[in-house]
PDB file of C-alpha atoms in Angstrom:
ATOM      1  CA  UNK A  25     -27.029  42.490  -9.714  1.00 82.00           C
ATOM      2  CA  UNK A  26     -30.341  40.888 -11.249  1.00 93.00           C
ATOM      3  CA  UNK A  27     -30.532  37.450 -12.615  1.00 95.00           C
ATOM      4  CA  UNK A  28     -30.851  38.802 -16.358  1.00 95.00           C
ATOM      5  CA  UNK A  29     -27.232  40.624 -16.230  1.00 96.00           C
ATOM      6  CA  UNK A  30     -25.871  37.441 -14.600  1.00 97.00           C
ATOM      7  CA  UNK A  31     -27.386  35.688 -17.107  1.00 97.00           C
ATOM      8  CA  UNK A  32     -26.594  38.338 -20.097  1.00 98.00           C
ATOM      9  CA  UNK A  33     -23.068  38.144 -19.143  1.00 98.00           C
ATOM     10  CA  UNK A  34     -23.043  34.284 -18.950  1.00 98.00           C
ATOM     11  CA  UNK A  35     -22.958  34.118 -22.937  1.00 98.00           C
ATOM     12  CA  UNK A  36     -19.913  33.705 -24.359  1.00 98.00           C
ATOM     13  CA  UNK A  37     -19.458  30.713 -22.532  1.00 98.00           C
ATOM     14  CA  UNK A  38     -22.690  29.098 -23.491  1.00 98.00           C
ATOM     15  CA  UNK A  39     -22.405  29.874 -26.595  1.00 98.00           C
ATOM     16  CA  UNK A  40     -18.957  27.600 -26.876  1.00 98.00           C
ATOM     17  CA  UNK A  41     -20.329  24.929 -25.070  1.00 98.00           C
ATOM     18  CA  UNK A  42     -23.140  24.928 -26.900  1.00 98.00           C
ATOM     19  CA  UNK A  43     -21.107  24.402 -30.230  1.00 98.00           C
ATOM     20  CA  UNK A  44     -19.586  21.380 -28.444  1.00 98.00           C
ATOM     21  CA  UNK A  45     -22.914  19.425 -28.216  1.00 98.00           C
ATOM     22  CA  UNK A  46     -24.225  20.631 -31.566  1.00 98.00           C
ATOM     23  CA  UNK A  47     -20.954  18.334 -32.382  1.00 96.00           C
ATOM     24  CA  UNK A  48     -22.065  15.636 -30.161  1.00 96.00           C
ATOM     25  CA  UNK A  49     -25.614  15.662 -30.515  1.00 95.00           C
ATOM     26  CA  UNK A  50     -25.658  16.466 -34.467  1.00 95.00           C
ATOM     27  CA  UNK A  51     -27.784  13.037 -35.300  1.00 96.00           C
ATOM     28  CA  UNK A  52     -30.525  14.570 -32.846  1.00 97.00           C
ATOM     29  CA  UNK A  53     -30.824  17.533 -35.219  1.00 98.00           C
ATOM     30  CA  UNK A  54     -32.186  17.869 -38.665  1.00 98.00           C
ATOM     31  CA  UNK A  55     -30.089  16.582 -41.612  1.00 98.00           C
ATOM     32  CA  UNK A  56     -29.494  18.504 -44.648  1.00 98.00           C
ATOM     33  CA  UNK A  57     -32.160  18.153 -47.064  1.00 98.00           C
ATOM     34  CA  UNK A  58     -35.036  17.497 -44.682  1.00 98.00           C
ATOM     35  CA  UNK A  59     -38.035  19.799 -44.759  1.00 98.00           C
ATOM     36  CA  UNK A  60     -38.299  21.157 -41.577  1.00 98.00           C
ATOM     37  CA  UNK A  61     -40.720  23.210 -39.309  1.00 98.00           C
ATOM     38  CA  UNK A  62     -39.285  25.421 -36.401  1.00 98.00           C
ATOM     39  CA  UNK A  63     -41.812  26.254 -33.427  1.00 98.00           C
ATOM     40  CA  UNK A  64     -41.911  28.053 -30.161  1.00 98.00           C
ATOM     41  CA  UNK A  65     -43.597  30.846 -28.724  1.00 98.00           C
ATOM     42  CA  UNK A  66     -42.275  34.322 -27.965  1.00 97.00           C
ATOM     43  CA  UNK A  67     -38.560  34.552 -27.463  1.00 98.00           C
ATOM     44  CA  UNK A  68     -38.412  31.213 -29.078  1.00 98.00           C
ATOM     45  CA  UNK A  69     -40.419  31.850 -31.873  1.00 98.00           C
ATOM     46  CA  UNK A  70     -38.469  34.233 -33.077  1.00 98.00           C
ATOM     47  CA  UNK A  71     -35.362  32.428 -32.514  1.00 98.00           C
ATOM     48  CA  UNK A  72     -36.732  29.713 -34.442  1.00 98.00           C
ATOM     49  CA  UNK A  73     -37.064  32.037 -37.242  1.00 98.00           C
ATOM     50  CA  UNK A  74     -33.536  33.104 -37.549  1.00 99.00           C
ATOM     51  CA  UNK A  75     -32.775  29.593 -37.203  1.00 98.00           C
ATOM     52  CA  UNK A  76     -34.885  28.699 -40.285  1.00 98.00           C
ATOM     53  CA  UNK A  77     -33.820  31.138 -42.023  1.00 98.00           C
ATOM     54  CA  UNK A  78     -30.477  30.290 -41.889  1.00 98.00           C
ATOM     55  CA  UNK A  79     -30.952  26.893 -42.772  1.00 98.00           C
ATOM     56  CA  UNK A  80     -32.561  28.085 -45.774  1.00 98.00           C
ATOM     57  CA  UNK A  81     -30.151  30.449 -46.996  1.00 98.00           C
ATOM     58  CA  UNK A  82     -27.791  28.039 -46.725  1.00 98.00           C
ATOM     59  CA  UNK A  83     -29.034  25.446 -48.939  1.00 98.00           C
ATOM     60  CA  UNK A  84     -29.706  23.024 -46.518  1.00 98.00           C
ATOM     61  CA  UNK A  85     -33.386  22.309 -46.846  1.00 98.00           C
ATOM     62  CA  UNK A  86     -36.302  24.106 -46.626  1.00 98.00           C
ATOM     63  CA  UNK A  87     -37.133  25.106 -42.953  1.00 98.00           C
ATOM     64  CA  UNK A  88     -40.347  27.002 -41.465  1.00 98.00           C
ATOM     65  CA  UNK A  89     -40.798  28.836 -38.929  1.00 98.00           C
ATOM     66  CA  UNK A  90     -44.196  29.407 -37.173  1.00 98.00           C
ATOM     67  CA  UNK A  91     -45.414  29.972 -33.405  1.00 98.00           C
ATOM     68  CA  UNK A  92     -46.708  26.573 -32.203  1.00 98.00           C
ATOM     69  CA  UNK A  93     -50.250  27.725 -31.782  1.00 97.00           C
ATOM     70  CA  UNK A  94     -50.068  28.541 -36.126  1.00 98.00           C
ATOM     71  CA  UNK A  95     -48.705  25.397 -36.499  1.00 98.00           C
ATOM     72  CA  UNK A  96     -50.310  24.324 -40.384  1.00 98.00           C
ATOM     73  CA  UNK A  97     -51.542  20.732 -39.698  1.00 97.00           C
ATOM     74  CA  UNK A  98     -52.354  20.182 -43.571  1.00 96.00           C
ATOM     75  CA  UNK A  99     -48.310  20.427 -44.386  1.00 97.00           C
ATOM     76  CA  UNK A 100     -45.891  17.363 -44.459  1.00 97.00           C
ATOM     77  CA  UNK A 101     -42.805  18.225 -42.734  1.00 98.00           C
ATOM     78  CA  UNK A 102     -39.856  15.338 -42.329  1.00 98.00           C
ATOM     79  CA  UNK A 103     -39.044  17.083 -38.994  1.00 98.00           C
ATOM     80  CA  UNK A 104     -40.494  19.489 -36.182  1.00 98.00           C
ATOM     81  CA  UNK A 105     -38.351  21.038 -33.860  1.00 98.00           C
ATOM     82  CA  UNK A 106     -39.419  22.807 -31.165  1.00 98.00           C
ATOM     83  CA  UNK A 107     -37.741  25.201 -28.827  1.00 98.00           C
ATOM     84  CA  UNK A 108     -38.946  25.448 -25.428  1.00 98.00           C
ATOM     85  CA  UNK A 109     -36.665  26.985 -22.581  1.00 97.00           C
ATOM     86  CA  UNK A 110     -39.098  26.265 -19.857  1.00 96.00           C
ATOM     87  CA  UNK A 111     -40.196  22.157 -21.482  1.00 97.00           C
ATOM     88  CA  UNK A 112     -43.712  23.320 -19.809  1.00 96.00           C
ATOM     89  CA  UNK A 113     -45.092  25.361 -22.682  1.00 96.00           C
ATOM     90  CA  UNK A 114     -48.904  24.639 -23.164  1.00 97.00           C
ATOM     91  CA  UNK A 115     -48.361  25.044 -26.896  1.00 97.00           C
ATOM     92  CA  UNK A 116     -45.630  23.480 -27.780  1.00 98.00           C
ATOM     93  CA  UNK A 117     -46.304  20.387 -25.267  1.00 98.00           C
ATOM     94  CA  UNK A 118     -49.776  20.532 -27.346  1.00 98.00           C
ATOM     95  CA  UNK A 119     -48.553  20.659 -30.830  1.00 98.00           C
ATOM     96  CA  UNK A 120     -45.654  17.771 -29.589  1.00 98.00           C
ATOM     97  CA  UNK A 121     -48.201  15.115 -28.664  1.00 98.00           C
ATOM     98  CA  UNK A 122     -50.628  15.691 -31.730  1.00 98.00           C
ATOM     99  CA  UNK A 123     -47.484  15.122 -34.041  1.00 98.00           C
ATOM    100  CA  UNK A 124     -46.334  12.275 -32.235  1.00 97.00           C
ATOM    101  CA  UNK A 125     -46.309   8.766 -34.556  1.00 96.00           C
ATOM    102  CA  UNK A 126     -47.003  11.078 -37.723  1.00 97.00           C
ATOM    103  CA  UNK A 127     -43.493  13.401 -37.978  1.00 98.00           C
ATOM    104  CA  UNK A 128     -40.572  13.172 -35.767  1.00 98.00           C
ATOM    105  CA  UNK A 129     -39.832  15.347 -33.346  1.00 98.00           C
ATOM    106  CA  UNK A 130     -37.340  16.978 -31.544  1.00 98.00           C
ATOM    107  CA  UNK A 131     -36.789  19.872 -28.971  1.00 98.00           C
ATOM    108  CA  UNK A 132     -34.589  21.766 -27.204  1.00 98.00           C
ATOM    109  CA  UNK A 133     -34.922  22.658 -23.672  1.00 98.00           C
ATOM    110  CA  UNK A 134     -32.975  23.957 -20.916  1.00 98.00           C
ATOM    111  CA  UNK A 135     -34.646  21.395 -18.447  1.00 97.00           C
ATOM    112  CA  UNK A 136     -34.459  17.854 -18.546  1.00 97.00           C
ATOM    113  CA  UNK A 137     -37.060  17.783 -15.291  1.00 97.00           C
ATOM    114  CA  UNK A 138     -40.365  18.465 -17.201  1.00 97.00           C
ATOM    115  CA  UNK A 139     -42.715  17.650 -19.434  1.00 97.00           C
ATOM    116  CA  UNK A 140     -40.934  18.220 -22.710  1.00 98.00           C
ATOM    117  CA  UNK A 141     -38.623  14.777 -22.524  1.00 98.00           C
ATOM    118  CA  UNK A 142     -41.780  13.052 -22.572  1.00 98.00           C
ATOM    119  CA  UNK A 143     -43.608  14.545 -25.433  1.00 98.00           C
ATOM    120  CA  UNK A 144     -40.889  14.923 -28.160  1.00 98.00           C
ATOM    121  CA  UNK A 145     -39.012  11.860 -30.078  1.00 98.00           C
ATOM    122  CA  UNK A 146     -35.639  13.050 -29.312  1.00 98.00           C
ATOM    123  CA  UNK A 147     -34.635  15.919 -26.748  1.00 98.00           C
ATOM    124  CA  UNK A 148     -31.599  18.346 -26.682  1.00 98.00           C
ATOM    125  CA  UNK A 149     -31.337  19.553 -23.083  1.00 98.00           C
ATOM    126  CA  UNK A 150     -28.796  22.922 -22.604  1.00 98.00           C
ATOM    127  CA  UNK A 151     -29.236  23.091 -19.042  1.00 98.00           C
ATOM    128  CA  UNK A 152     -26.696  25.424 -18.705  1.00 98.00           C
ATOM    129  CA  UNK A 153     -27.759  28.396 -20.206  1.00 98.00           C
ATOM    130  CA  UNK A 154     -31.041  27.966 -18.111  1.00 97.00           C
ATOM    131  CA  UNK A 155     -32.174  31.184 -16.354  1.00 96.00           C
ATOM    132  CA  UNK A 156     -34.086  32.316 -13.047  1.00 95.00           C
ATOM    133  CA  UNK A 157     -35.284  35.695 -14.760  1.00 95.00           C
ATOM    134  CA  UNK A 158     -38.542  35.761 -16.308  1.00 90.00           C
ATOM    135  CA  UNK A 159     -36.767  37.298 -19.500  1.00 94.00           C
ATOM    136  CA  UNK A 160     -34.728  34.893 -21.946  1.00 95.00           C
ATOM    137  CA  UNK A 161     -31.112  35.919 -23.029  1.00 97.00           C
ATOM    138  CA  UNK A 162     -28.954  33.614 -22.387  1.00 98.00           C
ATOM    139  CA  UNK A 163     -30.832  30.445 -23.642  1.00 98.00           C
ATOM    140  CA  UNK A 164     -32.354  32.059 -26.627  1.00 98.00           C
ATOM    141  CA  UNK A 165     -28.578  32.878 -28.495  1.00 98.00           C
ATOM    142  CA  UNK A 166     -27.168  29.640 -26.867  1.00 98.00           C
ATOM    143  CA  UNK A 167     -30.237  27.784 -28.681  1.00 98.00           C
ATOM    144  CA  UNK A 168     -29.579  29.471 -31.940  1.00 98.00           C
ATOM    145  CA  UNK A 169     -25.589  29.151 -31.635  1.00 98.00           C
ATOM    146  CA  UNK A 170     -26.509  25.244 -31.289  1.00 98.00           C
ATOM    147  CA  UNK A 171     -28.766  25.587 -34.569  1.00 98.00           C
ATOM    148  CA  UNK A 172     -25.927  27.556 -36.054  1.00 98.00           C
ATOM    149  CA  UNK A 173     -22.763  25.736 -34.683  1.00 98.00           C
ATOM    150  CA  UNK A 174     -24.746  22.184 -36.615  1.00 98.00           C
ATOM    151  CA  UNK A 175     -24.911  24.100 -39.587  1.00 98.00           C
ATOM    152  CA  UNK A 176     -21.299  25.113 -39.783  1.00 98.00           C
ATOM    153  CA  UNK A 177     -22.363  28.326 -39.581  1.00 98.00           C
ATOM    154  CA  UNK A 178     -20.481  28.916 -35.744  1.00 98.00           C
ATOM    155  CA  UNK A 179     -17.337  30.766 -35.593  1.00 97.00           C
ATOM    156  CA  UNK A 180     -15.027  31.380 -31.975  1.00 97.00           C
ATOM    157  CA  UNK A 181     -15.195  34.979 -33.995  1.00 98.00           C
ATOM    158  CA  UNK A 182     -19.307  35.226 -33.076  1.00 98.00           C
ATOM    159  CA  UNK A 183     -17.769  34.499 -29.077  1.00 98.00           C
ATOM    160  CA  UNK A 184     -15.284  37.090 -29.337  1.00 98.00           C
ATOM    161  CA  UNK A 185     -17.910  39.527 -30.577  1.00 98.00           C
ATOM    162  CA  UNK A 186     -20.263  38.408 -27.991  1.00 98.00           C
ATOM    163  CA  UNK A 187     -17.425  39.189 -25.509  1.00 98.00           C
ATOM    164  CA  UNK A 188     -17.141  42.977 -27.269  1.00 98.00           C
ATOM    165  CA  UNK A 189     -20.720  43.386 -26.917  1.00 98.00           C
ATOM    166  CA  UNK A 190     -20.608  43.209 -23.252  1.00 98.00           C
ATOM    167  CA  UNK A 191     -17.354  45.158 -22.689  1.00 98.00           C
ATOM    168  CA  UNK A 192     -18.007  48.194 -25.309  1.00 97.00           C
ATOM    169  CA  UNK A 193     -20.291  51.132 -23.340  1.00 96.00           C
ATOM    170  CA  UNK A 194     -23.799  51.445 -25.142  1.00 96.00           C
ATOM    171  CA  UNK A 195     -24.305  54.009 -27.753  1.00 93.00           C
ATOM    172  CA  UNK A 196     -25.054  57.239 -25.997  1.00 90.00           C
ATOM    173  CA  UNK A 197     -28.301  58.598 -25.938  1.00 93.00           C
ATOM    174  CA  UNK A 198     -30.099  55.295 -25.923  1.00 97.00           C
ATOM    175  CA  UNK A 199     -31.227  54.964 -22.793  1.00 96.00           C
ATOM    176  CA  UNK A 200     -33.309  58.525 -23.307  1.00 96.00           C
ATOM    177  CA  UNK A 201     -34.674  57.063 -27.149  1.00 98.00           C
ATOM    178  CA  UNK A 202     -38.194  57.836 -26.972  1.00 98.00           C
ATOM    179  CA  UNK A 203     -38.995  55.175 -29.612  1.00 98.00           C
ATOM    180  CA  UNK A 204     -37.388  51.661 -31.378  1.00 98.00           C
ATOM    181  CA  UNK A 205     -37.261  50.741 -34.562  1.00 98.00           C
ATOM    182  CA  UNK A 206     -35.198  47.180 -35.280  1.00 98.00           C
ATOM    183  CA  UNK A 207     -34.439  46.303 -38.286  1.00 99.00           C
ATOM    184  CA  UNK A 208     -33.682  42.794 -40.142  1.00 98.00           C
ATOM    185  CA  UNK A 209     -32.526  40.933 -43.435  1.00 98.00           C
ATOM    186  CA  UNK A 210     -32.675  37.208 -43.993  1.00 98.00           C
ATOM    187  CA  UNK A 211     -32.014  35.147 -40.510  1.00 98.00           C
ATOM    188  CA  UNK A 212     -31.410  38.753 -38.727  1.00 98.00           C
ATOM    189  CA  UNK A 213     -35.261  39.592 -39.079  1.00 98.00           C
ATOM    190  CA  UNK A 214     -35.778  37.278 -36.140  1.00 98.00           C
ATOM    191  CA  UNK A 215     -33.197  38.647 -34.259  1.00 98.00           C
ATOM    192  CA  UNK A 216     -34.535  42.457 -34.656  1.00 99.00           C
ATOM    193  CA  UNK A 217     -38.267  40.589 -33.878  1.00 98.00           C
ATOM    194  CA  UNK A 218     -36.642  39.484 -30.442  1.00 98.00           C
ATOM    195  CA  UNK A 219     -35.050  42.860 -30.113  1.00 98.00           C
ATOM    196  CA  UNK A 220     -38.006  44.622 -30.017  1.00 98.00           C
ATOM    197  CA  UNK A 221     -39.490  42.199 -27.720  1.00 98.00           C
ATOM    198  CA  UNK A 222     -36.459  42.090 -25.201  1.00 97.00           C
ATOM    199  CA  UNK A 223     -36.951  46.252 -25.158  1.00 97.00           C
ATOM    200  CA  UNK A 224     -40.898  46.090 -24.269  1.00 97.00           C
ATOM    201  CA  UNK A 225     -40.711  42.715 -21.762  1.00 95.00           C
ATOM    202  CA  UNK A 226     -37.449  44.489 -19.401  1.00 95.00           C
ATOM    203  CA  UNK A 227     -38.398  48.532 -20.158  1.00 96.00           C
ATOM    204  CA  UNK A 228     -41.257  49.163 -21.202  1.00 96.00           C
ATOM    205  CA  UNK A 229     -40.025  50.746 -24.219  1.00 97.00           C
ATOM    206  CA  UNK A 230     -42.012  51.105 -27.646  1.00 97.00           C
ATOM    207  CA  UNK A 231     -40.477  49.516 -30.619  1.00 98.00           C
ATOM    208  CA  UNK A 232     -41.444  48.049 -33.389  1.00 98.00           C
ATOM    209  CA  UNK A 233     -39.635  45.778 -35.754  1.00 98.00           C
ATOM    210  CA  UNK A 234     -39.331  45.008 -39.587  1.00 98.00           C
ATOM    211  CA  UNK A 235     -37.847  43.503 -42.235  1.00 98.00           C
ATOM    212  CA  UNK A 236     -35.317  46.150 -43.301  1.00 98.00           C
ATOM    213  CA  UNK A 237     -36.732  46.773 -46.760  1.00 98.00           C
ATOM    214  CA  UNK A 238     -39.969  47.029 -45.525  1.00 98.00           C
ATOM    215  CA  UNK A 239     -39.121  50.358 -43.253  1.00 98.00           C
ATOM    216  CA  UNK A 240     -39.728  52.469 -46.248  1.00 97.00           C
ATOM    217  CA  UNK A 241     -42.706  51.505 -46.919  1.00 98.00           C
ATOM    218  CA  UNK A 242     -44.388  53.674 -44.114  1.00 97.00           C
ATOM    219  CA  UNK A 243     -42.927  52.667 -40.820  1.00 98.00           C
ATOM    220  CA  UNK A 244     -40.184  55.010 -41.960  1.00 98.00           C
ATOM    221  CA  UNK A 245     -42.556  57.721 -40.743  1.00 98.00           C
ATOM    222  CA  UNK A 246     -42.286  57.578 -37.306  1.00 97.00           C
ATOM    223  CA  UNK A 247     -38.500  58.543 -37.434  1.00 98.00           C
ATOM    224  CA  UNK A 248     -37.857  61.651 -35.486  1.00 98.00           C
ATOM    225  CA  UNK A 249     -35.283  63.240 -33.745  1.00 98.00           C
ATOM    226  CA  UNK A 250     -35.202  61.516 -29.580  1.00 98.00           C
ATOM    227  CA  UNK A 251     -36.143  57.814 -31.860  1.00 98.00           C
ATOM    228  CA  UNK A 252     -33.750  55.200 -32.732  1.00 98.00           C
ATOM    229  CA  UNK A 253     -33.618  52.663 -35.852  1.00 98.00           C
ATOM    230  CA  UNK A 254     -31.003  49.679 -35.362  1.00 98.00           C
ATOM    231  CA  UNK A 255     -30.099  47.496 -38.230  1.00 98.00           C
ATOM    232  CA  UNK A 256     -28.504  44.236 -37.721  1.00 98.00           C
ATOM    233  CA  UNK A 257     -26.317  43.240 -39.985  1.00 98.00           C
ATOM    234  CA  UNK A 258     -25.969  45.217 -43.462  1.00 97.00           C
ATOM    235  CA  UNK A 259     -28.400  47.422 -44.340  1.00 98.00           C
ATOM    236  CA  UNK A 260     -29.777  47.927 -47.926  1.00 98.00           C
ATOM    237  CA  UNK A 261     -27.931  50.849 -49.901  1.00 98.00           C
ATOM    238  CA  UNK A 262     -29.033  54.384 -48.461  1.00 98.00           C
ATOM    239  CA  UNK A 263     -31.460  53.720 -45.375  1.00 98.00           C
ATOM    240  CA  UNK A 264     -28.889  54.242 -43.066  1.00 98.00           C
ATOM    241  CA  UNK A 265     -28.919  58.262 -44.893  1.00 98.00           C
ATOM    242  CA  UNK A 266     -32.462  58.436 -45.170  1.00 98.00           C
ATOM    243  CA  UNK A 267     -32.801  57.740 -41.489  1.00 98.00           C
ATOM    244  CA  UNK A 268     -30.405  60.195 -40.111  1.00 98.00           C
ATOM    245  CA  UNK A 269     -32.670  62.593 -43.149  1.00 98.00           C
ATOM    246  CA  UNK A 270     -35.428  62.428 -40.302  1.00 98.00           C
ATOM    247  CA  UNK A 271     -33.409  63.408 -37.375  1.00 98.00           C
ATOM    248  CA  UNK A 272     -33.410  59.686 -36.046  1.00 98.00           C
ATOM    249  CA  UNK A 273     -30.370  57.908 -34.601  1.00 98.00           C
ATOM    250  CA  UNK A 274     -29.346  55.415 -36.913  1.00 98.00           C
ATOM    251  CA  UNK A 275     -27.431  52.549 -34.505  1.00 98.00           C
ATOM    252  CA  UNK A 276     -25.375  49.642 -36.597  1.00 97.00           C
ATOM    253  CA  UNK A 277     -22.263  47.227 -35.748  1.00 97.00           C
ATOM    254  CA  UNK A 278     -19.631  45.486 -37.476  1.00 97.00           C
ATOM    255  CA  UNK A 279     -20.269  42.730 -34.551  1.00 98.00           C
ATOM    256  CA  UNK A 280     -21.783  39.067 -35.254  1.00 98.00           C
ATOM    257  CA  UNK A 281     -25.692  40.091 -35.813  1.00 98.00           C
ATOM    258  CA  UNK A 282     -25.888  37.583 -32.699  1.00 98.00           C
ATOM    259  CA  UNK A 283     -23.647  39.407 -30.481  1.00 98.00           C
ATOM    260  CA  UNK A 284     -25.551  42.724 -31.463  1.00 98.00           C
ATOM    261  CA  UNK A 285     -28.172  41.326 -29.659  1.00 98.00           C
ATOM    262  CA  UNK A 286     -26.443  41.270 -26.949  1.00 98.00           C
ATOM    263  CA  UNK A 287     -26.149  44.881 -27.142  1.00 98.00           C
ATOM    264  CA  UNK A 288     -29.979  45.150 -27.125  1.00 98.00           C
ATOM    265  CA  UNK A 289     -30.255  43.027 -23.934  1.00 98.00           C
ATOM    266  CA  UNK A 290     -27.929  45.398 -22.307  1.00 98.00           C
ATOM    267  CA  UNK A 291     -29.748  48.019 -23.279  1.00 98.00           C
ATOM    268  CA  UNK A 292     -32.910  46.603 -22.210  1.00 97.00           C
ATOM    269  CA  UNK A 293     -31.609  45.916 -19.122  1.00 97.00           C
ATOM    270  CA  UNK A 294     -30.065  49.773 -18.524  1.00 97.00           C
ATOM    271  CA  UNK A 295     -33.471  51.306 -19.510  1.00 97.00           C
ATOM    272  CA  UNK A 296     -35.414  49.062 -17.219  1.00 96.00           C
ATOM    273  CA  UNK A 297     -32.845  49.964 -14.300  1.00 95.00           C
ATOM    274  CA  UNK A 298     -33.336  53.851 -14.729  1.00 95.00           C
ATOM    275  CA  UNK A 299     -36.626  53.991 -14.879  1.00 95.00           C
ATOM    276  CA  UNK A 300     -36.910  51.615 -11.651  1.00 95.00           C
ATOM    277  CA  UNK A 301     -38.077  48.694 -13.187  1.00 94.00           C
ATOM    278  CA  UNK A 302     -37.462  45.384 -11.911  1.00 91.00           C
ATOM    279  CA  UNK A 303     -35.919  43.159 -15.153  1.00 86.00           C
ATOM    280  CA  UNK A 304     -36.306  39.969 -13.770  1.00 86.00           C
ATOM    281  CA  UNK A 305     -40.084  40.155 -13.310  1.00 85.00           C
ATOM    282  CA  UNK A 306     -41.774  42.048 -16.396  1.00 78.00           C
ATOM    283  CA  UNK A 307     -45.127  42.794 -15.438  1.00 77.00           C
ATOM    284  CA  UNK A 308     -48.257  40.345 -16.513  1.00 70.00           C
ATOM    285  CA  UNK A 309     -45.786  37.500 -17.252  1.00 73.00           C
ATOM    286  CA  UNK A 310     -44.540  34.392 -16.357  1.00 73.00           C
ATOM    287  CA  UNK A 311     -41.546  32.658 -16.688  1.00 70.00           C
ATOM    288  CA  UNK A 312     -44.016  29.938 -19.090  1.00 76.00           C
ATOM    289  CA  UNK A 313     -46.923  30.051 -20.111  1.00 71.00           C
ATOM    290  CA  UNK A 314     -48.935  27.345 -18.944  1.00 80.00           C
ATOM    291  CA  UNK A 315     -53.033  27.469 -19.573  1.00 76.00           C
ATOM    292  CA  UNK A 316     -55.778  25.526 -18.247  1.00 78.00           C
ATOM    293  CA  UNK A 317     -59.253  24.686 -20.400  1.00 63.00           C
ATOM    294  CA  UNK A 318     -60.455  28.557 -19.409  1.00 48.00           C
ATOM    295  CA  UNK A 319     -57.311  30.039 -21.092  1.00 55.00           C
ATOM    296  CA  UNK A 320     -58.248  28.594 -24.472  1.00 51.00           C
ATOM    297  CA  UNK A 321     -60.103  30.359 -27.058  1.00 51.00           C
TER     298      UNK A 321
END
């Protein structure tokens, strides 16, 4: 068994611990009615958008989400978090120290050995949901349960569903989809961002992803018969029809949006298996990202 379904497998647990310390470590987090920025970069990026979504849509402050190297300098925020699996992130260690004395900071990191503790103001470690596998899972929806669980937005239902997702076979015919389209509204457009990322980093698989509304508006085209479009959470009034018009597979869940991620991972993890791919080590990356003066533009 690889690391990643280990690790895949490993969240329903994390995810209930991870509600415990978002009780225990609440005064590290943002409080309601602070402007906020959310950073990271790839996997956390994304997760960082769902997260400030949420927090938006829920009336408890407005929250932006960027990838650290976008971060807008010429905005007042009363808070950055940052969300950093490895702590070692060039980026986000960057964008940490050139706040520091100006806005507060906090992150949230799955090791307490690096960097990271030193550069932010406060520092919310989940060490375990770390991983060995250069893919994220299990940190990235243990992260966002944390974000989620402080908002009051955590349910044991989202577990249970997370426990579903990894019983339940896949959706047949998914592992021969010739093409990905995921699909988003409000805080899920983040999750179908890190969908489509999860598909290309473990299999090599094209996708693309979208806000949902925005599908018709020409990415709609590349529906076919042998492609897939997967909507988390509930899709607007007659896509789900139009897709199936174009011979597509239209693929949706009654689970948590959160848990139908988990799905995805599976499936990344499946596709990457039969076509002899190696999960754990994508090719041409690295578990972080960590440049020297060359790497810069």
């Amino acid at each position: 068994m690889s690391h990643v379904e280990t690790e895949t497998a490993g969240q329903p647990e994390c995810w209930r611990r991870a509600a415990e310390i978002a009780a225990a470590r609440g005064a590290a987090l943002p409080a309601t009615g602070e402007r906020i920025a959310v950073v990271g970069c790839g996997t956390s990026y994304y997760m960082a958008q769902a997260y400030a979504a949420l927090r938006e849509e829920s009336g408890q402050g407005e929250s932006d989400a960027y990838a650290a190297s976008e971060f807008p300098f010429g905005r007042t925020y009363d808070r950055v978090v940052a969300l950093t699996r490895s702590g070692t992130t060039t980026e986000v260690l960057e964008l940490l120290t050139r706040l520091r004395g100006s806005t507060r900071t906090v992150a949230v990191t799955a090791d307490p050995l690096t960097p990271v503790m030193d550069a932010a103001d406060q520092v919310v470690v989940l060490d375990f949901a770390d991983e060995r596998s250069v893919v994220q899972t299990r940190f990235a929806t243990t992260a966002l349960t944390l974000f989620r669980a402080h908002l009051g937005l955590h349910t044991e239902e989202a577990v249970r569903d997370a426990e579903t997702a990894l019983a339940e076979p896949l959706p047949e015919g998914l592992l021969e989809a010739t093409q990905f389209s995921f699909l988003g509204r409000g805080w899920t457009v983040g999750l179908a961002n890190e969908a489509a990322l999860k598909m290309k980093e473990a299999s090599l698989s094209w996708t693309e992803s979208y806000p949902a509304m925005e599908y018709r508006h020409g990415p709609i085209s590349i529906a076919t018969a042998g492609t897939a479009t997967w909507m988390f959470g509930s899709a607007p009034e007659g896509l789900a029809e139009q897709v199936r018009a174009t011979g597509a597979r239209w693929v949706e869940s009654d689970l948590d949006p959160l848990a139908d991620l988990v799905r995805v991972q599976r499936l990344a993890i499946a596709r990457a298996t039969a076509r002899g791919l190696d999960p754990d080590l994508p090719r041409h990356l690295t578990r972080s990202v960590v440049l020297d003066g060359t790497d810069r533009a």
